Amino acid sequence: MFHAIILGLIQGLTEFLPISSSGHLILIPEILGWMPSGLTFDVALNTGTFLAVLIYFFPTWWRLLVKGVLGGEKKEQKILGYLVLATIPAALLGYLLEPVIDGSLRQPLVAALMLVVFALVLYWAEKQAALKREIQDLTWGDALKVGLAQALALIPGVSRSGITMTAGLSLGLKKEEAAEFSFLLLAPISFGAALLQAPDVLKATNTSEMALGALVSFVVGILAIHVLMRFIKQYGFAPYVWYRVVVGILALAFLIFS
């Protein structure tokens, strides 16, 4: 139970911050000598953060569904379409490459290296960002680019929120708009992953630990979204870049020399 609470805290804090929840869920148990949690447990934790983003952005989802689906409003229909299109690459590759993702890619060394590499990519994106566009200003091609970027987060350490925010910044989105689009994208991809892993979750012997971890990640996730949306307006992404670089280098040193 203690491990489930700690992993739930990690998931809730790191899913929405651009620092990679999957990377932390691999590296921290490795450093502490715990048994790896596995992809199924990670998906259970991800269900908690899925519910967090669904509830936090409920007014936005409600507006998109009511005005877009029921009301036929072009602006909301376009944004919903962008979210669907941007979800397809990661959903398709996640389904096709699940054995690879749960096997050779879920390595501590890979996660540590990706923390550093994609920290530098995020740093570059923020430095050159125009920061003028809003989500509604995106094109279908832009949405596909964000979706392709999201597919890279199947590699632990890349960070789903980090790489989609990076893509949004590179397309000229304002920081808060890039963050919101990233968070909205979490809902469909997390829902799909939960459906895919549902049979394995139901067969698992540690369902109570999974439920506890998901509950913790839900509560902490809501707080993390609130903090990030305020934080990036004032400080940007630089603190997260430096955090990733430091943690990644320390983890690499530990893994290589321990």
PDB file of C-alpha atoms in Angstrom:
ATOM      1  CA  MET A   1       0.000   0.000   0.000  1.00  0.00           C
ATOM      2  CA  PHE A   2       2.850   2.382   0.827  1.00  0.00           C
ATOM      3  CA  HIS A   3       4.360   1.862  -2.630  1.00  0.00           C
ATOM      4  CA  ALA A   4       0.958   2.502  -4.256  1.00  0.00           C
ATOM      5  CA  ILE A   5       0.598   5.815  -2.395  1.00  0.00           C
ATOM      6  CA  ILE A   6       4.102   6.953  -3.348  1.00  0.00           C
ATOM      7  CA  LEU A   7       3.614   5.956  -7.001  1.00  0.00           C
ATOM      8  CA  GLY A   8       0.236   7.708  -7.013  1.00  0.00           C
ATOM      9  CA  LEU A   9       1.895  10.878  -5.710  1.00  0.00           C
ATOM     10  CA  ILE A  10       4.567  10.624  -8.396  1.00  0.00           C
ATOM     11  CA  GLN A  11       1.978  10.084 -11.137  1.00  0.00           C
ATOM     12  CA  GLY A  12      -0.220  12.940  -9.980  1.00  0.00           C
ATOM     13  CA  LEU A  13       2.677  15.385  -9.746  1.00  0.00           C
ATOM     14  CA  THR A  14       4.562  14.407 -12.893  1.00  0.00           C
ATOM     15  CA  GLU A  15       1.797  13.622 -15.409  1.00  0.00           C
ATOM     16  CA  PHE A  16       0.897  17.265 -15.917  1.00  0.00           C
ATOM     17  CA  LEU A  17       4.311  18.790 -15.319  1.00  0.00           C
ATOM     18  CA  PRO A  18       6.566  18.436 -18.382  1.00  0.00           C
ATOM     19  CA  ILE A  19       8.977  16.116 -16.548  1.00  0.00           C
ATOM     20  CA  SER A  20       7.724  12.634 -17.539  1.00  0.00           C
ATOM     21  CA  SER A  21       5.555  10.531 -15.253  1.00  0.00           C
ATOM     22  CA  SER A  22       6.632   7.294 -16.968  1.00  0.00           C
ATOM     23  CA  GLY A  23      10.289   8.197 -16.515  1.00  0.00           C
ATOM     24  CA  HIS A  24       9.833   8.818 -12.799  1.00  0.00           C
ATOM     25  CA  LEU A  25       7.739   5.666 -12.352  1.00  0.00           C
ATOM     26  CA  ILE A  26      10.620   3.670 -13.838  1.00  0.00           C
ATOM     27  CA  LEU A  27      13.579   5.483 -12.274  1.00  0.00           C
ATOM     28  CA  ILE A  28      12.377   5.921  -8.689  1.00  0.00           C
ATOM     29  CA  PRO A  29      11.578   2.211  -8.071  1.00  0.00           C
ATOM     30  CA  GLU A  30      14.898   1.324  -9.728  1.00  0.00           C
ATOM     31  CA  ILE A  31      16.873   3.697  -7.487  1.00  0.00           C
ATOM     32  CA  LEU A  32      14.985   2.629  -4.342  1.00  0.00           C
ATOM     33  CA  GLY A  33      15.310  -1.063  -5.157  1.00  0.00           C
ATOM     34  CA  TRP A  34      11.570  -1.651  -5.575  1.00  0.00           C
ATOM     35  CA  MET A  35      10.072  -4.104  -8.029  1.00  0.00           C
ATOM     36  CA  PRO A  36       9.081  -2.388 -11.313  1.00  0.00           C
ATOM     37  CA  SER A  37       5.415  -1.400 -11.265  1.00  0.00           C
ATOM     38  CA  GLY A  38       4.792  -2.486 -14.863  1.00  0.00           C
ATOM     39  CA  LEU A  39       2.721  -0.956 -17.658  1.00  0.00           C
ATOM     40  CA  THR A  40      -0.609  -2.214 -16.283  1.00  0.00           C
ATOM     41  CA  PHE A  41      -0.058  -0.521 -12.917  1.00  0.00           C
ATOM     42  CA  ASP A  42       1.054   2.662 -14.677  1.00  0.00           C
ATOM     43  CA  VAL A  43      -2.151   2.693 -16.751  1.00  0.00           C
ATOM     44  CA  ALA A  44      -4.197   2.272 -13.552  1.00  0.00           C
ATOM     45  CA  LEU A  45      -2.414   5.304 -12.080  1.00  0.00           C
ATOM     46  CA  ASN A  46      -2.998   7.148 -15.344  1.00  0.00           C
ATOM     47  CA  THR A  47      -6.739   6.591 -14.913  1.00  0.00           C
ATOM     48  CA  GLY A  48      -6.582   8.823 -11.839  1.00  0.00           C
ATOM     49  CA  THR A  49      -4.946  11.664 -13.738  1.00  0.00           C
ATOM     50  CA  PHE A  50      -7.399  11.116 -16.624  1.00  0.00           C
ATOM     51  CA  LEU A  51     -10.271  11.770 -14.221  1.00  0.00           C
ATOM     52  CA  ALA A  52      -8.409  14.789 -12.819  1.00  0.00           C
ATOM     53  CA  VAL A  53      -8.072  16.450 -16.217  1.00  0.00           C
ATOM     54  CA  LEU A  54     -11.653  15.528 -17.101  1.00  0.00           C
ATOM     55  CA  ILE A  55     -13.006  17.230 -13.975  1.00  0.00           C
ATOM     56  CA  TYR A  56     -10.647  20.218 -13.969  1.00  0.00           C
ATOM     57  CA  PHE A  57     -11.507  21.050 -17.579  1.00  0.00           C
ATOM     58  CA  PHE A  58     -15.140  19.959 -17.341  1.00  0.00           C
ATOM     59  CA  PRO A  59     -16.455  23.416 -18.353  1.00  0.00           C
ATOM     60  CA  THR A  60     -14.269  23.276 -21.468  1.00  0.00           C
ATOM     61  CA  TRP A  61     -15.361  19.717 -22.332  1.00  0.00           C
ATOM     62  CA  TRP A  62     -18.992  20.667 -21.711  1.00  0.00           C
ATOM     63  CA  ARG A  63     -18.700  23.682 -24.035  1.00  0.00           C
ATOM     64  CA  LEU A  64     -16.992  21.618 -26.744  1.00  0.00           C
ATOM     65  CA  LEU A  65     -19.579  18.839 -26.593  1.00  0.00           C
ATOM     66  CA  VAL A  66     -22.691  21.012 -26.236  1.00  0.00           C
ATOM     67  CA  LYS A  67     -21.722  23.675 -28.756  1.00  0.00           C
ATOM     68  CA  GLY A  68     -19.708  21.449 -31.060  1.00  0.00           C
ATOM     69  CA  VAL A  69     -21.717  18.222 -31.168  1.00  0.00           C
ATOM     70  CA  LEU A  70     -25.210  19.433 -30.301  1.00  0.00           C
ATOM     71  CA  GLY A  71     -25.042  23.057 -31.390  1.00  0.00           C
ATOM     72  CA  GLY A  72     -23.036  22.666 -34.565  1.00  0.00           C
ATOM     73  CA  GLU A  73     -20.680  25.528 -33.707  1.00  0.00           C
ATOM     74  CA  LYS A  74     -17.783  25.466 -36.169  1.00  0.00           C
ATOM     75  CA  LYS A  75     -15.134  26.650 -33.695  1.00  0.00           C
ATOM     76  CA  GLU A  76     -15.890  23.918 -31.144  1.00  0.00           C
ATOM     77  CA  GLN A  77     -16.272  21.277 -33.870  1.00  0.00           C
ATOM     78  CA  LYS A  78     -12.844  22.206 -35.208  1.00  0.00           C
ATOM     79  CA  ILE A  79     -11.183  21.907 -31.780  1.00  0.00           C
ATOM     80  CA  LEU A  80     -12.835  18.521 -31.172  1.00  0.00           C
ATOM     81  CA  GLY A  81     -11.613  17.402 -34.568  1.00  0.00           C
ATOM     82  CA  TYR A  82      -8.088  18.522 -33.719  1.00  0.00           C
ATOM     83  CA  LEU A  83      -8.187  16.497 -30.495  1.00  0.00           C
ATOM     84  CA  VAL A  84      -9.361  13.382 -32.339  1.00  0.00           C
ATOM     85  CA  LEU A  85      -6.735  13.736 -35.070  1.00  0.00           C
ATOM     86  CA  ALA A  86      -3.918  14.430 -32.589  1.00  0.00           C
ATOM     87  CA  THR A  87      -4.868  11.319 -30.600  1.00  0.00           C
ATOM     88  CA  ILE A  88      -4.632   8.875 -33.510  1.00  0.00           C
ATOM     89  CA  PRO A  89      -0.817   8.536 -33.914  1.00  0.00           C
ATOM     90  CA  ALA A  90      -0.097   7.681 -30.254  1.00  0.00           C
ATOM     91  CA  ALA A  91      -3.181   5.453 -29.975  1.00  0.00           C
ATOM     92  CA  LEU A  92      -2.260   3.501 -33.107  1.00  0.00           C
ATOM     93  CA  LEU A  93       1.423   3.124 -32.286  1.00  0.00           C
ATOM     94  CA  GLY A  94       0.660   2.344 -28.646  1.00  0.00           C
ATOM     95  CA  TYR A  95      -1.596  -0.504 -29.729  1.00  0.00           C
ATOM     96  CA  LEU A  96       0.800  -1.887 -32.342  1.00  0.00           C
ATOM     97  CA  LEU A  97       3.980  -1.523 -30.298  1.00  0.00           C
ATOM     98  CA  GLU A  98       2.715  -2.468 -26.835  1.00  0.00           C
ATOM     99  CA  PRO A  99       5.159  -5.424 -26.455  1.00  0.00           C
ATOM    100  CA  VAL A 100       8.101  -3.175 -27.355  1.00  0.00           C
ATOM    101  CA  ILE A 101       6.915  -0.362 -25.076  1.00  0.00           C
ATOM    102  CA  ASP A 102       6.421  -2.710 -22.134  1.00  0.00           C
ATOM    103  CA  GLY A 103       9.693  -4.474 -22.847  1.00  0.00           C
ATOM    104  CA  SER A 104      12.812  -2.983 -24.365  1.00  0.00           C
ATOM    105  CA  LEU A 105      11.746   0.680 -24.001  1.00  0.00           C
ATOM    106  CA  ARG A 106      10.851   0.485 -20.301  1.00  0.00           C
ATOM    107  CA  GLN A 107      14.473   0.658 -19.253  1.00  0.00           C
ATOM    108  CA  PRO A 108      15.838   3.062 -16.614  1.00  0.00           C
ATOM    109  CA  LEU A 109      18.739   4.064 -18.862  1.00  0.00           C
ATOM    110  CA  VAL A 110      16.355   5.007 -21.680  1.00  0.00           C
ATOM    111  CA  ALA A 111      14.171   7.048 -19.307  1.00  0.00           C
ATOM    112  CA  ALA A 112      17.135   8.937 -17.825  1.00  0.00           C
ATOM    113  CA  LEU A 113      18.591   9.754 -21.239  1.00  0.00           C
ATOM    114  CA  MET A 114      15.250  10.954 -22.623  1.00  0.00           C
ATOM    115  CA  LEU A 115      14.782  13.250 -19.622  1.00  0.00           C
ATOM    116  CA  VAL A 116      17.893  15.153 -20.665  1.00  0.00           C
ATOM    117  CA  VAL A 117      17.416  15.062 -24.441  1.00  0.00           C
ATOM    118  CA  PHE A 118      13.834  16.307 -24.465  1.00  0.00           C
ATOM    119  CA  ALA A 119      14.546  18.895 -21.789  1.00  0.00           C
ATOM    120  CA  LEU A 120      16.830  20.538 -24.321  1.00  0.00           C
ATOM    121  CA  VAL A 121      14.139  20.271 -27.011  1.00  0.00           C
ATOM    122  CA  LEU A 122      11.643  22.012 -24.684  1.00  0.00           C
ATOM    123  CA  TYR A 123      14.222  24.726 -23.930  1.00  0.00           C
ATOM    124  CA  TRP A 124      14.726  25.344 -27.645  1.00  0.00           C
ATOM    125  CA  ALA A 125      10.984  25.438 -28.346  1.00  0.00           C
ATOM    126  CA  GLU A 126      10.297  28.016 -25.653  1.00  0.00           C
ATOM    127  CA  LYS A 127      13.196  30.235 -26.749  1.00  0.00           C
ATOM    128  CA  GLN A 128      12.012  30.434 -30.360  1.00  0.00           C
ATOM    129  CA  ALA A 129       8.251  30.416 -29.671  1.00  0.00           C
ATOM    130  CA  ALA A 130       6.136  33.205 -31.159  1.00  0.00           C
ATOM    131  CA  LEU A 131       3.553  32.841 -28.345  1.00  0.00           C
ATOM    132  CA  LYS A 132       0.773  34.498 -30.362  1.00  0.00           C
ATOM    133  CA  ARG A 133      -1.673  31.767 -31.388  1.00  0.00           C
ATOM    134  CA  GLU A 134      -4.616  30.188 -29.596  1.00  0.00           C
ATOM    135  CA  ILE A 135      -5.916  26.633 -29.983  1.00  0.00           C
ATOM    136  CA  GLN A 136      -8.609  27.758 -32.426  1.00  0.00           C
ATOM    137  CA  ASP A 137      -5.892  29.205 -34.686  1.00  0.00           C
ATOM    138  CA  LEU A 138      -4.328  25.802 -35.306  1.00  0.00           C
ATOM    139  CA  THR A 139      -4.717  23.990 -38.616  1.00  0.00           C
ATOM    140  CA  TRP A 140      -5.336  20.303 -39.281  1.00  0.00           C
ATOM    141  CA  GLY A 141      -1.662  19.961 -40.141  1.00  0.00           C
ATOM    142  CA  ASP A 142      -0.693  21.561 -36.831  1.00  0.00           C
ATOM    143  CA  ALA A 143      -2.930  19.147 -34.907  1.00  0.00           C
ATOM    144  CA  LEU A 144      -1.328  16.205 -36.686  1.00  0.00           C
ATOM    145  CA  LYS A 145       2.144  17.503 -35.773  1.00  0.00           C
ATOM    146  CA  VAL A 146       1.159  17.667 -32.104  1.00  0.00           C
ATOM    147  CA  GLY A 147      -0.243  14.140 -32.410  1.00  0.00           C
ATOM    148  CA  LEU A 148       2.974  12.820 -33.924  1.00  0.00           C
ATOM    149  CA  ALA A 149       4.906  14.523 -31.130  1.00  0.00           C
ATOM    150  CA  GLN A 150       2.629  12.884 -28.568  1.00  0.00           C
ATOM    151  CA  ALA A 151       3.488   9.475 -30.055  1.00  0.00           C
ATOM    152  CA  LEU A 152       7.117  10.067 -29.055  1.00  0.00           C
ATOM    153  CA  ALA A 153       5.987   9.997 -25.419  1.00  0.00           C
ATOM    154  CA  LEU A 154       5.498   6.248 -25.744  1.00  0.00           C
ATOM    155  CA  ILE A 155       9.230   6.272 -24.991  1.00  0.00           C
ATOM    156  CA  PRO A 156       9.621   6.628 -21.199  1.00  0.00           C
ATOM    157  CA  GLY A 157      11.320   9.854 -20.160  1.00  0.00           C
ATOM    158  CA  VAL A 158      10.072  11.919 -23.098  1.00  0.00           C
ATOM    159  CA  SER A 159       6.987  13.218 -21.188  1.00  0.00           C
ATOM    160  CA  ARG A 160       3.607  13.303 -22.903  1.00  0.00           C
ATOM    161  CA  SER A 161       2.745  16.731 -21.529  1.00  0.00           C
ATOM    162  CA  GLY A 162       6.266  17.991 -22.167  1.00  0.00           C
ATOM    163  CA  ILE A 163       6.467  16.936 -25.813  1.00  0.00           C
ATOM    164  CA  THR A 164       2.953  18.140 -26.679  1.00  0.00           C
ATOM    165  CA  MET A 165       3.631  21.490 -25.012  1.00  0.00           C
ATOM    166  CA  THR A 166       6.915  21.618 -26.914  1.00  0.00           C
ATOM    167  CA  ALA A 167       5.059  20.996 -30.161  1.00  0.00           C
ATOM    168  CA  GLY A 168       2.474  23.621 -29.269  1.00  0.00           C
ATOM    169  CA  LEU A 169       5.146  26.215 -28.499  1.00  0.00           C
ATOM    170  CA  SER A 170       6.955  25.449 -31.762  1.00  0.00           C
ATOM    171  CA  LEU A 171       3.674  26.124 -33.588  1.00  0.00           C
ATOM    172  CA  GLY A 172       3.399  29.542 -31.948  1.00  0.00           C
ATOM    173  CA  LEU A 173       0.811  28.806 -29.264  1.00  0.00           C
ATOM    174  CA  LYS A 174       0.783  30.930 -26.135  1.00  0.00           C
ATOM    175  CA  LYS A 175       2.198  29.047 -23.144  1.00  0.00           C
ATOM    176  CA  GLU A 176      -1.155  28.601 -21.406  1.00  0.00           C
ATOM    177  CA  GLU A 177      -2.789  27.561 -24.692  1.00  0.00           C
ATOM    178  CA  ALA A 178      -0.079  24.968 -25.343  1.00  0.00           C
ATOM    179  CA  ALA A 179      -0.616  23.631 -21.811  1.00  0.00           C
ATOM    180  CA  GLU A 180      -4.401  23.482 -22.152  1.00  0.00           C
ATOM    181  CA  PHE A 181      -4.266  21.678 -25.505  1.00  0.00           C
ATOM    182  CA  SER A 182      -1.800  19.209 -23.991  1.00  0.00           C
ATOM    183  CA  PHE A 183      -4.102  18.566 -21.028  1.00  0.00           C
ATOM    184  CA  LEU A 184      -7.188  18.154 -23.214  1.00  0.00           C
ATOM    185  CA  LEU A 185      -5.262  15.612 -25.292  1.00  0.00           C
ATOM    186  CA  LEU A 186      -4.615  13.560 -22.176  1.00  0.00           C
ATOM    187  CA  ALA A 187      -8.281  12.585 -21.836  1.00  0.00           C
ATOM    188  CA  PRO A 188      -8.794  10.556 -25.051  1.00  0.00           C
ATOM    189  CA  ILE A 189      -5.347   8.894 -25.024  1.00  0.00           C
ATOM    190  CA  SER A 190      -5.664   7.928 -21.353  1.00  0.00           C
ATOM    191  CA  PHE A 191      -9.199   6.623 -21.871  1.00  0.00           C
ATOM    192  CA  GLY A 192      -7.996   4.481 -24.764  1.00  0.00           C
ATOM    193  CA  ALA A 193      -5.062   3.124 -22.753  1.00  0.00           C
ATOM    194  CA  ALA A 194      -7.378   2.300 -19.839  1.00  0.00           C
ATOM    195  CA  LEU A 195      -9.731   0.381 -22.145  1.00  0.00           C
ATOM    196  CA  LEU A 196      -6.816  -1.500 -23.696  1.00  0.00           C
ATOM    197  CA  GLN A 197      -5.380  -2.511 -20.324  1.00  0.00           C
ATOM    198  CA  ALA A 198      -8.731  -3.089 -18.579  1.00  0.00           C
ATOM    199  CA  PRO A 199      -8.644  -6.920 -18.958  1.00  0.00           C
ATOM    200  CA  ASP A 200      -5.150  -7.062 -17.408  1.00  0.00           C
ATOM    201  CA  VAL A 201      -6.174  -4.723 -14.583  1.00  0.00           C
ATOM    202  CA  LEU A 202      -9.201  -6.865 -13.755  1.00  0.00           C
ATOM    203  CA  LYS A 203      -7.073 -10.015 -13.741  1.00  0.00           C
ATOM    204  CA  ALA A 204      -4.426  -8.490 -11.477  1.00  0.00           C
ATOM    205  CA  THR A 205      -4.083  -9.579  -7.865  1.00  0.00           C
ATOM    206  CA  ASN A 206      -3.192  -6.076  -6.641  1.00  0.00           C
ATOM    207  CA  THR A 207      -6.333  -4.230  -7.754  1.00  0.00           C
ATOM    208  CA  SER A 208      -6.742  -2.595  -4.330  1.00  0.00           C
ATOM    209  CA  GLU A 209      -3.237  -1.099  -4.589  1.00  0.00           C
ATOM    210  CA  MET A 210      -4.036   0.085  -8.121  1.00  0.00           C
ATOM    211  CA  ALA A 211      -7.261   1.727  -6.929  1.00  0.00           C
ATOM    212  CA  LEU A 212      -5.462   3.470  -4.054  1.00  0.00           C
ATOM    213  CA  GLY A 213      -2.700   4.698  -6.361  1.00  0.00           C
ATOM    214  CA  ALA A 214      -5.284   5.967  -8.863  1.00  0.00           C
ATOM    215  CA  LEU A 215      -7.141   7.849  -6.102  1.00  0.00           C
ATOM    216  CA  VAL A 216      -3.953   9.538  -4.917  1.00  0.00           C
ATOM    217  CA  SER A 217      -2.931  10.450  -8.481  1.00  0.00           C
ATOM    218  CA  PHE A 218      -6.424  11.919  -9.057  1.00  0.00           C
ATOM    219  CA  VAL A 219      -6.275  14.249  -6.037  1.00  0.00           C
ATOM    220  CA  VAL A 220      -2.666  15.296  -6.566  1.00  0.00           C
ATOM    221  CA  GLY A 221      -3.251  15.644 -10.325  1.00  0.00           C
ATOM    222  CA  ILE A 222      -5.953  18.279  -9.892  1.00  0.00           C
ATOM    223  CA  LEU A 223      -3.609  20.312  -7.681  1.00  0.00           C
ATOM    224  CA  ALA A 224      -0.748  19.900 -10.173  1.00  0.00           C
ATOM    225  CA  ILE A 225      -2.849  21.219 -13.077  1.00  0.00           C
ATOM    226  CA  HIS A 226      -3.908  24.252 -11.058  1.00  0.00           C
ATOM    227  CA  VAL A 227      -0.331  25.038 -10.038  1.00  0.00           C
ATOM    228  CA  LEU A 228       1.114  24.565 -13.530  1.00  0.00           C
ATOM    229  CA  MET A 229      -1.456  26.755 -15.289  1.00  0.00           C
ATOM    230  CA  ARG A 230      -0.534  29.615 -12.939  1.00  0.00           C
ATOM    231  CA  PHE A 231       3.183  28.865 -12.764  1.00  0.00           C
ATOM    232  CA  ILE A 232       4.015  28.873 -16.478  1.00  0.00           C
ATOM    233  CA  LYS A 233       2.476  32.308 -17.002  1.00  0.00           C
ATOM    234  CA  GLN A 234       4.995  33.794 -14.571  1.00  0.00           C
ATOM    235  CA  TYR A 235       8.062  31.566 -14.864  1.00  0.00           C
ATOM    236  CA  GLY A 236       7.712  29.670 -18.151  1.00  0.00           C
ATOM    237  CA  PHE A 237       9.209  26.226 -18.651  1.00  0.00           C
ATOM    238  CA  ALA A 238      12.838  26.918 -17.660  1.00  0.00           C
ATOM    239  CA  PRO A 239      12.535  25.450 -14.111  1.00  0.00           C
ATOM    240  CA  TYR A 240      11.244  22.186 -15.552  1.00  0.00           C
ATOM    241  CA  VAL A 241      14.033  22.104 -18.129  1.00  0.00           C
ATOM    242  CA  TRP A 242      16.700  22.417 -15.439  1.00  0.00           C
ATOM    243  CA  TYR A 243      14.939  19.888 -13.222  1.00  0.00           C
ATOM    244  CA  ARG A 244      14.895  17.344 -16.050  1.00  0.00           C
ATOM    245  CA  VAL A 245      18.548  17.907 -16.888  1.00  0.00           C
ATOM    246  CA  VAL A 246      19.720  17.578 -13.281  1.00  0.00           C
ATOM    247  CA  VAL A 247      17.568  14.522 -12.509  1.00  0.00           C
ATOM    248  CA  GLY A 248      18.453  12.885 -15.798  1.00  0.00           C
ATOM    249  CA  ILE A 249      22.206  13.347 -15.328  1.00  0.00           C
ATOM    250  CA  LEU A 250      22.091  12.161 -11.702  1.00  0.00           C
ATOM    251  CA  ALA A 251      20.045   9.114 -12.729  1.00  0.00           C
ATOM    252  CA  LEU A 252      22.473   8.315 -15.541  1.00  0.00           C
ATOM    253  CA  ALA A 253      25.401   8.558 -13.138  1.00  0.00           C
ATOM    254  CA  PHE A 254      23.639   6.288 -10.640  1.00  0.00           C
ATOM    255  CA  LEU A 255      22.752   3.698 -13.277  1.00  0.00           C
ATOM    256  CA  ILE A 256      26.215   3.679 -14.861  1.00  0.00           C
ATOM    257  CA  PHE A 257      28.354   3.661 -11.711  1.00  0.00           C
ATOM    258  CA  SER A 258      26.201   1.786  -9.196  1.00  0.00           C
TER     259      SER A 258
END
